[in-house]
mmCIF file with all atom_site columns, C-alpha atoms in Angstrom:
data_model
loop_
_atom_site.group_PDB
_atom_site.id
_atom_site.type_symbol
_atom_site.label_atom_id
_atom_site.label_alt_id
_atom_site.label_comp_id
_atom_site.label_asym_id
_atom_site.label_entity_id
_atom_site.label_seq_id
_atom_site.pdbx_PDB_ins_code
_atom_site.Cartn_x
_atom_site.Cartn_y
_atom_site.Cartn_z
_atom_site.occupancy
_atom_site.B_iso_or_equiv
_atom_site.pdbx_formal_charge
_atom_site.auth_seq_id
_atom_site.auth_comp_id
_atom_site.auth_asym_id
_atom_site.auth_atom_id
_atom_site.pdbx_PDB_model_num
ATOM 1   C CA . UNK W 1 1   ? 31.667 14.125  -15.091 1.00 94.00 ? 367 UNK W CA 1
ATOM 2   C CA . UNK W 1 2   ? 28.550 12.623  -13.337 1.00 97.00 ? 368 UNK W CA 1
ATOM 3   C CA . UNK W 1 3   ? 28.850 10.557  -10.097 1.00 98.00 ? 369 UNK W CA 1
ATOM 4   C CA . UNK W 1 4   ? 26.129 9.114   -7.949  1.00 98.00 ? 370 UNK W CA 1
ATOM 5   C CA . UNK W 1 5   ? 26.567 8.410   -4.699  1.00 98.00 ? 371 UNK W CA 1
ATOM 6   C CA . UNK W 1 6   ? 24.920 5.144   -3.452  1.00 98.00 ? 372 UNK W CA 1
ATOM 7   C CA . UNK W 1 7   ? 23.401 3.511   -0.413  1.00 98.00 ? 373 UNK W CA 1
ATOM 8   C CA . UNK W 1 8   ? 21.536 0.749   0.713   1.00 98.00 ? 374 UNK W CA 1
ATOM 9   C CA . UNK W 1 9   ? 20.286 -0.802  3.116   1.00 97.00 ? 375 UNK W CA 1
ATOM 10  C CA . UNK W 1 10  ? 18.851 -4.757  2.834   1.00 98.00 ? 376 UNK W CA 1
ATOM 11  C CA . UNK W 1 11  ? 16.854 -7.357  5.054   1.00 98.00 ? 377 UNK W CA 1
ATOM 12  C CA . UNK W 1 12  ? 20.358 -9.020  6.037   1.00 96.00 ? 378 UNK W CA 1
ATOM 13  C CA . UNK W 1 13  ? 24.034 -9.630  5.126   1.00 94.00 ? 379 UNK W CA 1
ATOM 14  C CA . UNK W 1 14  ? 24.090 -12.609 2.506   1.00 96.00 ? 380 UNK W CA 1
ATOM 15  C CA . UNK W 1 15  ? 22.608 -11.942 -0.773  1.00 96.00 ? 381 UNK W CA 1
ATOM 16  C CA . UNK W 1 16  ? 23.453 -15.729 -1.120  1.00 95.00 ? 382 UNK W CA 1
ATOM 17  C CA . UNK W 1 17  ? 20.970 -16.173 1.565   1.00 95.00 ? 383 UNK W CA 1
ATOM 18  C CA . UNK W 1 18  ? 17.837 -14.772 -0.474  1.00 95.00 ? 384 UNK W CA 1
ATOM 19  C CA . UNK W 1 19  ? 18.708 -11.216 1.357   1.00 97.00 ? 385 UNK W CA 1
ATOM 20  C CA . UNK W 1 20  ? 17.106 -8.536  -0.551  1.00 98.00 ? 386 UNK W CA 1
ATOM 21  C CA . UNK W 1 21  ? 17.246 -4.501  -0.941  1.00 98.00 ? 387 UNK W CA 1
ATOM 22  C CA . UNK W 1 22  ? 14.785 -2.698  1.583   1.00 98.00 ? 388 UNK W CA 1
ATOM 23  C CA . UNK W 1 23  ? 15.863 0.963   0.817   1.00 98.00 ? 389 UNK W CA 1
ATOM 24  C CA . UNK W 1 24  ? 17.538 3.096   -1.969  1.00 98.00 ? 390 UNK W CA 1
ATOM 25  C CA . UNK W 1 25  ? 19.505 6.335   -1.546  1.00 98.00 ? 391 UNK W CA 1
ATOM 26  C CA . UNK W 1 26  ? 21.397 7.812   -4.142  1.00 98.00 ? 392 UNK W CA 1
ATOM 27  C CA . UNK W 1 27  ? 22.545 11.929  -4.460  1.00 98.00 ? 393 UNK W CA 1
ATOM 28  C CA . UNK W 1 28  ? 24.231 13.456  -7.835  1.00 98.00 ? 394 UNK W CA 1
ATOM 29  C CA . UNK W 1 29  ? 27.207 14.978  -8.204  1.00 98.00 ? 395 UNK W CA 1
ATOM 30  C CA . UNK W 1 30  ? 28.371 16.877  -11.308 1.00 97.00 ? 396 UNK W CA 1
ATOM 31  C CA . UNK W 1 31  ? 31.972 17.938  -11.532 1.00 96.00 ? 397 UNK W CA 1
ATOM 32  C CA . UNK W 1 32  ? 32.329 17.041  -8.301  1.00 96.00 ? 398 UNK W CA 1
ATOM 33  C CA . UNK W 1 33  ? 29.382 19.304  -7.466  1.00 96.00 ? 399 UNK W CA 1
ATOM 34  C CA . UNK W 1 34  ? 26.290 18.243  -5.319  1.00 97.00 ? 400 UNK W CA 1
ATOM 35  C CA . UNK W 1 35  ? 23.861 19.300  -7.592  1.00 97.00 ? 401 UNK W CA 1
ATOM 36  C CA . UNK W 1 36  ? 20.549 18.661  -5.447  1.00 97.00 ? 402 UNK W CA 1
ATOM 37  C CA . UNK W 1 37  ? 19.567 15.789  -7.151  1.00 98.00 ? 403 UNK W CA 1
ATOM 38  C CA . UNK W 1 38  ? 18.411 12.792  -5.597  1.00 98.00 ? 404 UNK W CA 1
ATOM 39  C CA . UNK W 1 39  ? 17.058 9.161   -5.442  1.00 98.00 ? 405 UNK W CA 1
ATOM 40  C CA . UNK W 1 40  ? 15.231 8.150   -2.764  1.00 98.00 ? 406 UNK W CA 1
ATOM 41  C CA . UNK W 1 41  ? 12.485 4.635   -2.015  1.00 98.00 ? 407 UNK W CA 1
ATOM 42  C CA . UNK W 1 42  ? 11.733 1.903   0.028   1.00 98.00 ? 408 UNK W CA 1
ATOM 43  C CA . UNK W 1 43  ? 11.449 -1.679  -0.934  1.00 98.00 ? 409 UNK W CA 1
ATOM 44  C CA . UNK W 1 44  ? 9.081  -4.232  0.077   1.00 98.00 ? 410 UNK W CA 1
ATOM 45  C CA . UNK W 1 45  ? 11.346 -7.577  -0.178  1.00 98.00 ? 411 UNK W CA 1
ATOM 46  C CA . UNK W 1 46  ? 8.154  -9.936  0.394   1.00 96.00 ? 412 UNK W CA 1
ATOM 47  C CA . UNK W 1 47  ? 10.464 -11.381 3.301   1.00 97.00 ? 413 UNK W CA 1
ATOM 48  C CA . UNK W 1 48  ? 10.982 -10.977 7.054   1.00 97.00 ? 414 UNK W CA 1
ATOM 49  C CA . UNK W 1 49  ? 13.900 -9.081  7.888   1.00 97.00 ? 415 UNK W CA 1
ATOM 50  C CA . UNK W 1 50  ? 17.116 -10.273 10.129  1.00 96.00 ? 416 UNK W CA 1
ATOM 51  C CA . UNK W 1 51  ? 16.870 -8.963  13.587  1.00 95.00 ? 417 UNK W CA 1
ATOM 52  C CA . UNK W 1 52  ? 20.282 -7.652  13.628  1.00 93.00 ? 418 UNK W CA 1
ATOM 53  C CA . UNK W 1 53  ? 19.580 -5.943  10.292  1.00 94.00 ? 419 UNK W CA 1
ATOM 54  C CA . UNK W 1 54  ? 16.648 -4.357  12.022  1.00 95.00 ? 420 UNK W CA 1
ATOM 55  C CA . UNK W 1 55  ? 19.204 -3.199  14.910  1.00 92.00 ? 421 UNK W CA 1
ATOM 56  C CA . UNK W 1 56  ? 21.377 -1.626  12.515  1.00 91.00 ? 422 UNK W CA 1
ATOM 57  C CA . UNK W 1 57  ? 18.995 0.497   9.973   1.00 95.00 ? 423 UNK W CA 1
ATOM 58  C CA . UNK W 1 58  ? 15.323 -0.046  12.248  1.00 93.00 ? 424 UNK W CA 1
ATOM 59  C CA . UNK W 1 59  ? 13.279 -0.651  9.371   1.00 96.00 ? 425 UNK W CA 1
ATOM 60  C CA . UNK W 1 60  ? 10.479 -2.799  9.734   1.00 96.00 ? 426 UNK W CA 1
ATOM 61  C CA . UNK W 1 61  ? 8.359  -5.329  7.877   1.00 96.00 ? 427 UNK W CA 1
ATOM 62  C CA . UNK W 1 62  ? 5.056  -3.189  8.668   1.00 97.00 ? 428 UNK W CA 1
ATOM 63  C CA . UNK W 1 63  ? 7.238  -0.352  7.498   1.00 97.00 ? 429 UNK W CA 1
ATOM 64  C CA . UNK W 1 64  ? 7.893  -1.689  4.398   1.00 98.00 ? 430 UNK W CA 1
ATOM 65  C CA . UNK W 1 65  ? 4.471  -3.719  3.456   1.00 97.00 ? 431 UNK W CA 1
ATOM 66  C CA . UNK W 1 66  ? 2.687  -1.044  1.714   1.00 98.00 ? 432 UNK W CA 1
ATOM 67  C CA . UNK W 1 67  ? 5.804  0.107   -0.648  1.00 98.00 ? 433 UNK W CA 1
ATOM 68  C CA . UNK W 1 68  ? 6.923  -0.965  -4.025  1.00 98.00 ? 434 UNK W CA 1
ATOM 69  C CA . UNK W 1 69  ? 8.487  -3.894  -5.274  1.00 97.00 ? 435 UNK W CA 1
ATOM 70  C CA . UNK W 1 70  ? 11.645 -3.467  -6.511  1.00 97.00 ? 436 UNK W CA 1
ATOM 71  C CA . UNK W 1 71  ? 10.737 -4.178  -9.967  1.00 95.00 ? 437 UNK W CA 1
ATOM 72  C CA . UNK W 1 72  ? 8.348  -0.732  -9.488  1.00 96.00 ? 438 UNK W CA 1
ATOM 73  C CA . UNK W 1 73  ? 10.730 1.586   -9.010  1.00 96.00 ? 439 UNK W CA 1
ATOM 74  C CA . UNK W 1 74  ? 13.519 -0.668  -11.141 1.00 95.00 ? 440 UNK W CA 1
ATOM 75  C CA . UNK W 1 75  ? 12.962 1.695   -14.239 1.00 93.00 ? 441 UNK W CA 1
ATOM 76  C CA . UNK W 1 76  ? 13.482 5.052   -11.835 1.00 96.00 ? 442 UNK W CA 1
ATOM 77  C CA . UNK W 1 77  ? 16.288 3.995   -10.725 1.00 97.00 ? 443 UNK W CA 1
ATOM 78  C CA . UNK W 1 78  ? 17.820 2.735   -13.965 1.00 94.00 ? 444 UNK W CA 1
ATOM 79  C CA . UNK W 1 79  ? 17.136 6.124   -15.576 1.00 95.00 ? 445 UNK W CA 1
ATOM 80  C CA . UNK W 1 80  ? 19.112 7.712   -12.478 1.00 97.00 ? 446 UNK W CA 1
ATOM 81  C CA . UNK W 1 81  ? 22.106 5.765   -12.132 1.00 96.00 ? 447 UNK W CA 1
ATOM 82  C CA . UNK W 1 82  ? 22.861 4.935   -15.932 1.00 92.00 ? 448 UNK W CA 1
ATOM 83  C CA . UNK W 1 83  ? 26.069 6.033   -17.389 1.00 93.00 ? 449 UNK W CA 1
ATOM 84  C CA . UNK W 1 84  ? 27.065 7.826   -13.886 1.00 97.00 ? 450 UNK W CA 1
ATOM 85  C CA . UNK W 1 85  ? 30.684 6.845   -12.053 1.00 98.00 ? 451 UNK W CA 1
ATOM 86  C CA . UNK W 1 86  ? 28.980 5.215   -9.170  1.00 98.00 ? 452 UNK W CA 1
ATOM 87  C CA . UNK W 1 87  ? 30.766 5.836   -5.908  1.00 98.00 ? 453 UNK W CA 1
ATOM 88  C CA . UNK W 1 88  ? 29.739 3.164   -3.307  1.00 98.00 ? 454 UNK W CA 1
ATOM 89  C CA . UNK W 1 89  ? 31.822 2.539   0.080   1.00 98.00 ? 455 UNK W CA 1
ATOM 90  C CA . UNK W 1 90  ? 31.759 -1.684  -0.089  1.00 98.00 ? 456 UNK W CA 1
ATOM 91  C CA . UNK W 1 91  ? 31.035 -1.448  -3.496  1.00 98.00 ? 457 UNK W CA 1
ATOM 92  C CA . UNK W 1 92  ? 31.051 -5.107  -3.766  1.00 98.00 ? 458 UNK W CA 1
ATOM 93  C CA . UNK W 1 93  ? 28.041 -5.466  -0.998  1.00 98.00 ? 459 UNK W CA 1
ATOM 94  C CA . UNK W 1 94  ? 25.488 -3.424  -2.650  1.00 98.00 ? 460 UNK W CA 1
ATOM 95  C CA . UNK W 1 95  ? 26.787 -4.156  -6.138  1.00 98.00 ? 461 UNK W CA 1
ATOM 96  C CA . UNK W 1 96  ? 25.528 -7.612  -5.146  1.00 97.00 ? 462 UNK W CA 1
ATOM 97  C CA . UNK W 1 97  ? 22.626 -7.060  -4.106  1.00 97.00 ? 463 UNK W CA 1
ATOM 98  C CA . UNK W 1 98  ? 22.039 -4.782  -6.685  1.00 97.00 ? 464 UNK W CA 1
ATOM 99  C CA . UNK W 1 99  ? 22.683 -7.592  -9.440  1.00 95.00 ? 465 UNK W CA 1
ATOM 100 C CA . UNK W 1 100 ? 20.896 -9.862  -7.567  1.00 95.00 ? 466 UNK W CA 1
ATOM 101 C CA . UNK W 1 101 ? 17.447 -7.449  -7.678  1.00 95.00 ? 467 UNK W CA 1
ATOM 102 C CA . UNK W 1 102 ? 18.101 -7.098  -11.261 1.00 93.00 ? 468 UNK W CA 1
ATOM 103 C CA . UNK W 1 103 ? 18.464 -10.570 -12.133 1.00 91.00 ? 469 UNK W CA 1
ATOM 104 C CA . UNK W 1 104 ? 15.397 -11.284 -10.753 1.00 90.00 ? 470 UNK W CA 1
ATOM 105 C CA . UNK W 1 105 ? 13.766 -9.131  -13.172 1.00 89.00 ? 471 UNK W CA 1
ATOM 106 C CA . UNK W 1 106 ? 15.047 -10.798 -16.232 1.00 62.00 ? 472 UNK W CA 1
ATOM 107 C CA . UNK W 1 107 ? 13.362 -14.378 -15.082 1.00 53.00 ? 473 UNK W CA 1
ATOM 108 C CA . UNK W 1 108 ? 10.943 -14.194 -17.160 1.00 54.00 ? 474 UNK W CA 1
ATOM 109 C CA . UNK W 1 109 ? 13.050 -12.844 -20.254 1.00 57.00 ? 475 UNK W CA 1
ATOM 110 C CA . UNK W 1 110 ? 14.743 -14.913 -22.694 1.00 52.00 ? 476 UNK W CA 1
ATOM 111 C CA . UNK W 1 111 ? 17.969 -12.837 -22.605 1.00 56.00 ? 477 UNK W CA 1
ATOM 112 C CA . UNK W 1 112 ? 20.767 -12.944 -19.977 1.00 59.00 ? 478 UNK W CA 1
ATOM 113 C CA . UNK W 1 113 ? 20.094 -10.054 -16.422 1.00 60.00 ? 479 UNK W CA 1
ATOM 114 C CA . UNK W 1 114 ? 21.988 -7.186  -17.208 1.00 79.00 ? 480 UNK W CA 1
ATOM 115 C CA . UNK W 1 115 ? 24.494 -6.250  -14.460 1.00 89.00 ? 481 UNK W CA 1
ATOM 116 C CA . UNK W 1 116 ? 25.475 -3.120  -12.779 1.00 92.00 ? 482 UNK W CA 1
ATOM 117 C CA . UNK W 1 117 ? 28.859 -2.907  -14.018 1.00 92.00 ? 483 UNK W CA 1
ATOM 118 C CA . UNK W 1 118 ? 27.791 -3.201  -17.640 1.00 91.00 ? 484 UNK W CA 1
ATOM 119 C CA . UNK W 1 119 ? 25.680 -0.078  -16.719 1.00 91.00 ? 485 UNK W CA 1
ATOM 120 C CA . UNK W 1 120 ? 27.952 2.583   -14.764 1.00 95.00 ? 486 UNK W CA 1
ATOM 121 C CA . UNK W 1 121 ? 31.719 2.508   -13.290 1.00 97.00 ? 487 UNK W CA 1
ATOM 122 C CA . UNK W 1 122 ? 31.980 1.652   -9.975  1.00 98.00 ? 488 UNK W CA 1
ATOM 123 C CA . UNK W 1 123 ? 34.366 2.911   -7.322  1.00 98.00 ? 489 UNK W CA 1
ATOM 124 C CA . UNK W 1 124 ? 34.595 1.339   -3.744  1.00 98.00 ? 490 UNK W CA 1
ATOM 125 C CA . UNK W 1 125 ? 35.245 4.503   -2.099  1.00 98.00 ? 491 UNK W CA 1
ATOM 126 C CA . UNK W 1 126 ? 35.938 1.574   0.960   1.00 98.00 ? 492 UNK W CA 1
ATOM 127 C CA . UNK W 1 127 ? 39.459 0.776   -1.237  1.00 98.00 ? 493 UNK W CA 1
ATOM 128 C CA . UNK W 1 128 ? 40.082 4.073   -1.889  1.00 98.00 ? 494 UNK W CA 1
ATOM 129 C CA . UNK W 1 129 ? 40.306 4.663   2.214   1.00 98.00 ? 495 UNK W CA 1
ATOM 130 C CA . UNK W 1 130 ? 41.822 1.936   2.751   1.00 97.00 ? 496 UNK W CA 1
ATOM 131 C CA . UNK W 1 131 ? 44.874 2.789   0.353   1.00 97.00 ? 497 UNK W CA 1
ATOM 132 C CA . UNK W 1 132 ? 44.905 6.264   1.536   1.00 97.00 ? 498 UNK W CA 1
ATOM 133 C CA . UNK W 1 133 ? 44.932 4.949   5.340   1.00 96.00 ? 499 UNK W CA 1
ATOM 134 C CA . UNK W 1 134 ? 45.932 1.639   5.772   1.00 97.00 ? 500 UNK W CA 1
ATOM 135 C CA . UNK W 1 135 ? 45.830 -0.130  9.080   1.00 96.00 ? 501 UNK W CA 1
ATOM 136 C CA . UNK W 1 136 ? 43.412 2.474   10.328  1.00 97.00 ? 502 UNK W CA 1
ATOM 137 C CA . UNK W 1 137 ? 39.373 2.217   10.428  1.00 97.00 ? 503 UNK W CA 1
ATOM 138 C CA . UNK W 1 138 ? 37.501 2.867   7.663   1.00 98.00 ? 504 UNK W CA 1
ATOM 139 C CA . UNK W 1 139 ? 34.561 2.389   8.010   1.00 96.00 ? 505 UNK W CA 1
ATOM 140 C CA . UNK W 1 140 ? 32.053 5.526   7.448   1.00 96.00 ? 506 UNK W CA 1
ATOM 141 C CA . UNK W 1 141 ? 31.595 6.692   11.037  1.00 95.00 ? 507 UNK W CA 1
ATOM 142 C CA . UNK W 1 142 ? 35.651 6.740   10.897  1.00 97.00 ? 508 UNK W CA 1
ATOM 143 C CA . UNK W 1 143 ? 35.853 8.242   7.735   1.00 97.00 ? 509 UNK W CA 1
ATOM 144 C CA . UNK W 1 144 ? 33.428 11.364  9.268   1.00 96.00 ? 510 UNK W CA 1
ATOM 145 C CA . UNK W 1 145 ? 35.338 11.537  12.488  1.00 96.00 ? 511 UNK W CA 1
ATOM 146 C CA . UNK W 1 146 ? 38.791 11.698  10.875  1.00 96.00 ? 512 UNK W CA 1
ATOM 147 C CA . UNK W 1 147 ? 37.306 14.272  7.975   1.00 96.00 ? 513 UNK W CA 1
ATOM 148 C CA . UNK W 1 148 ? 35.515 16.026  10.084  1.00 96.00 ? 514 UNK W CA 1
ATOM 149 C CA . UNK W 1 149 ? 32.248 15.612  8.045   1.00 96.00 ? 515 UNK W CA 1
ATOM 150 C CA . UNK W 1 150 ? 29.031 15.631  10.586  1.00 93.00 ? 516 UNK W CA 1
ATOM 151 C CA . UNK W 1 151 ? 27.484 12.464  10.882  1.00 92.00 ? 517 UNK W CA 1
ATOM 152 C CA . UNK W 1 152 ? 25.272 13.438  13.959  1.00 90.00 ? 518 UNK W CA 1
ATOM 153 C CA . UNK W 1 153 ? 22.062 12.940  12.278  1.00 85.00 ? 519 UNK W CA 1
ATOM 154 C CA . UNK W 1 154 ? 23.269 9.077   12.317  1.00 83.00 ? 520 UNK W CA 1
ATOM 155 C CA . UNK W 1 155 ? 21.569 7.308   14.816  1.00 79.00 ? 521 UNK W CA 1
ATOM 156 C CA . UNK W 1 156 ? 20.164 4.008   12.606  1.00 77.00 ? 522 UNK W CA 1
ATOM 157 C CA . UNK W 1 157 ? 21.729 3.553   8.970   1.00 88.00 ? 523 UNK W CA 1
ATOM 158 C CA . UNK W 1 158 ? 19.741 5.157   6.398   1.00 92.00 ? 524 UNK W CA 1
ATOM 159 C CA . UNK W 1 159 ? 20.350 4.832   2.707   1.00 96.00 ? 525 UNK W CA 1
ATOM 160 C CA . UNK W 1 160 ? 19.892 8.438   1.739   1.00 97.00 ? 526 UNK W CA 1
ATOM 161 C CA . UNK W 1 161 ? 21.310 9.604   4.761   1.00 96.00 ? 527 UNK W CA 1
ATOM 162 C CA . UNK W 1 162 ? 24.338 7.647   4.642   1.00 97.00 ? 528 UNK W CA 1
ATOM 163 C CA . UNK W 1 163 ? 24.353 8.351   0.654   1.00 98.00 ? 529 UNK W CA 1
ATOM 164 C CA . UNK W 1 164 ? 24.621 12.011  1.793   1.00 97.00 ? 530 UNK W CA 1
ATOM 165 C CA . UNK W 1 165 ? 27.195 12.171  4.166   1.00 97.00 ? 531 UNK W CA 1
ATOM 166 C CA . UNK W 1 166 ? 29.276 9.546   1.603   1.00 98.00 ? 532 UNK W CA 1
ATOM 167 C CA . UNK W 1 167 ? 29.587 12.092  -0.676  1.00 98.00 ? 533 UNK W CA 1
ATOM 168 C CA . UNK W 1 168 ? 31.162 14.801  1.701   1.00 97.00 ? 534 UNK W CA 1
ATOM 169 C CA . UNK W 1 169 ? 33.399 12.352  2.589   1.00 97.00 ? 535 UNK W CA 1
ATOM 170 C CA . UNK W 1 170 ? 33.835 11.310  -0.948  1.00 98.00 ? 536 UNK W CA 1
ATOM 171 C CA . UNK W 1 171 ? 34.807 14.762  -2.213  1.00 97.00 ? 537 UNK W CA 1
ATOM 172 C CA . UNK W 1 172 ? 36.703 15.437  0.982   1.00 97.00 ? 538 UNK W CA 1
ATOM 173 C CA . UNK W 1 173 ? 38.838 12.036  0.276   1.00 97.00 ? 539 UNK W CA 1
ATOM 174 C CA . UNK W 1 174 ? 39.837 12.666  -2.923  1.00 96.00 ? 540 UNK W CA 1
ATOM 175 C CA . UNK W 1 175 ? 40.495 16.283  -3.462  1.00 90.00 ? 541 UNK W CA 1
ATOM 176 C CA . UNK W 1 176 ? 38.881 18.551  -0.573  1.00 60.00 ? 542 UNK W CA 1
ATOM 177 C CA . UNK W 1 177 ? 35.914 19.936  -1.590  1.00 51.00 ? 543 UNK W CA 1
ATOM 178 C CA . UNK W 1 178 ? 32.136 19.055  -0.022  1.00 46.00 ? 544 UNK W CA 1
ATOM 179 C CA . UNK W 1 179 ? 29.278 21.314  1.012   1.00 43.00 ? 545 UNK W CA 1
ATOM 180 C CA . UNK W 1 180 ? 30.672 24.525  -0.294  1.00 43.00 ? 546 UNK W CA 1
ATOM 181 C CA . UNK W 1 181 ? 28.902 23.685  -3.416  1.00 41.00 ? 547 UNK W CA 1
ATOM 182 C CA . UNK W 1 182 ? 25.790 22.032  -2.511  1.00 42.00 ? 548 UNK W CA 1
ATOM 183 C CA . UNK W 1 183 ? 22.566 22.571  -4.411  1.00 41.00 ? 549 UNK W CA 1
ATOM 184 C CA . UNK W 1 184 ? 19.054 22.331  -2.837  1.00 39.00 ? 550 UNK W CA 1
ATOM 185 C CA . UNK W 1 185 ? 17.047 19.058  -2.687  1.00 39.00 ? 551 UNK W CA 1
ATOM 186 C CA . UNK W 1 186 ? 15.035 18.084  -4.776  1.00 37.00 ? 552 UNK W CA 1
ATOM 187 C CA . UNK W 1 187 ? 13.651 14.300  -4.954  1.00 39.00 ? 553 UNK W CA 1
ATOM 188 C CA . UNK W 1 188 ? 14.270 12.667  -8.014  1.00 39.00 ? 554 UNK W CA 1
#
């Protein structure tokens, strides 16, 4: 069974709003495994970036102004995430955005955008906390602190980062195992 864990970060809250994807992060998992794997990039949205955003993840629009488009590294990431259970915590946030990135590039095709879900499963790891402890925080510094999984690193929200310590408290979550079978990193 292949899982990807997924992460990212964006230029502000509401797709709706024209938000768009600034940053990527994505590590494998094979039966349950970390196997080392990983997806990794920065996005230039060709937008300014919400101050608050920039308070939560301190990425920049000078950061960002010499990287790809997200069309560039569209076929990357397609070739990493296809066919995988992807675990995402809010799911439906970054599926959205997702969709939304993806839908732009089909606006020149003749044939309807291709979404997400019609590529890979997707499981809100958010839900899954939330039915394992309900009335209790679950958000991702929570879910470290009550699963003991070190989130130190942490200071701003990073996609890989945060894609990284997801799946230790991913595998922790649903049947106990994360680290002991980590593989070395290699960028994908």
């Amino acid at each position: 069974m292949r899982q990807v864990v997924l992460d990212t970060e964006t230029t502000g809250l509401e797709v709706l709003n024209g938000h768009r994807i600034i940053e990527i992060g994505a590590v494998e998992l094979v039966n349950r495994r970390l196997t080392g794997r990983t997806f990794h990039k920065y996005v230039n949205p060709d937008r300014e970036i919400d101050d608050g955003a920039k308070e939560v993840h301190g990425i920049t629009e000078s950061f960002l102004a010499d990287k790809p488009r997200f069309a560039e590294v569209w076929s990357e990431l397609d070739t990493f995430l296809r066919g995988a259970e992807l675990v995402i915590h809010n799911a439906p946030f970054d599926v959205a955005f997702l969709d939304s990135e993806i839908a732009r590039l089909d606006l020149d095709r003749a044939s309807p955008a291709l979404r997400l879900e019609e590529m890979c499963q997707i499981t809100d790891s958010l839900a899954i906390a939330r039915h394992k402890h309900p009335g209790q925080k679950n958000s991702l510094d929570a879910l470290c602190r009550r699963y003991m999984v070190d989130n130190s690193q942490r200071q701003l929200h990073g996609a890989l980062l945060d894609a990284e310590i997801l799946a230790d408290v991913f595998l922790l979550m649903t049947g106990g195992q994360a680290q002991m079978f980590s593989g070395g990193s290699t960028q994908q």
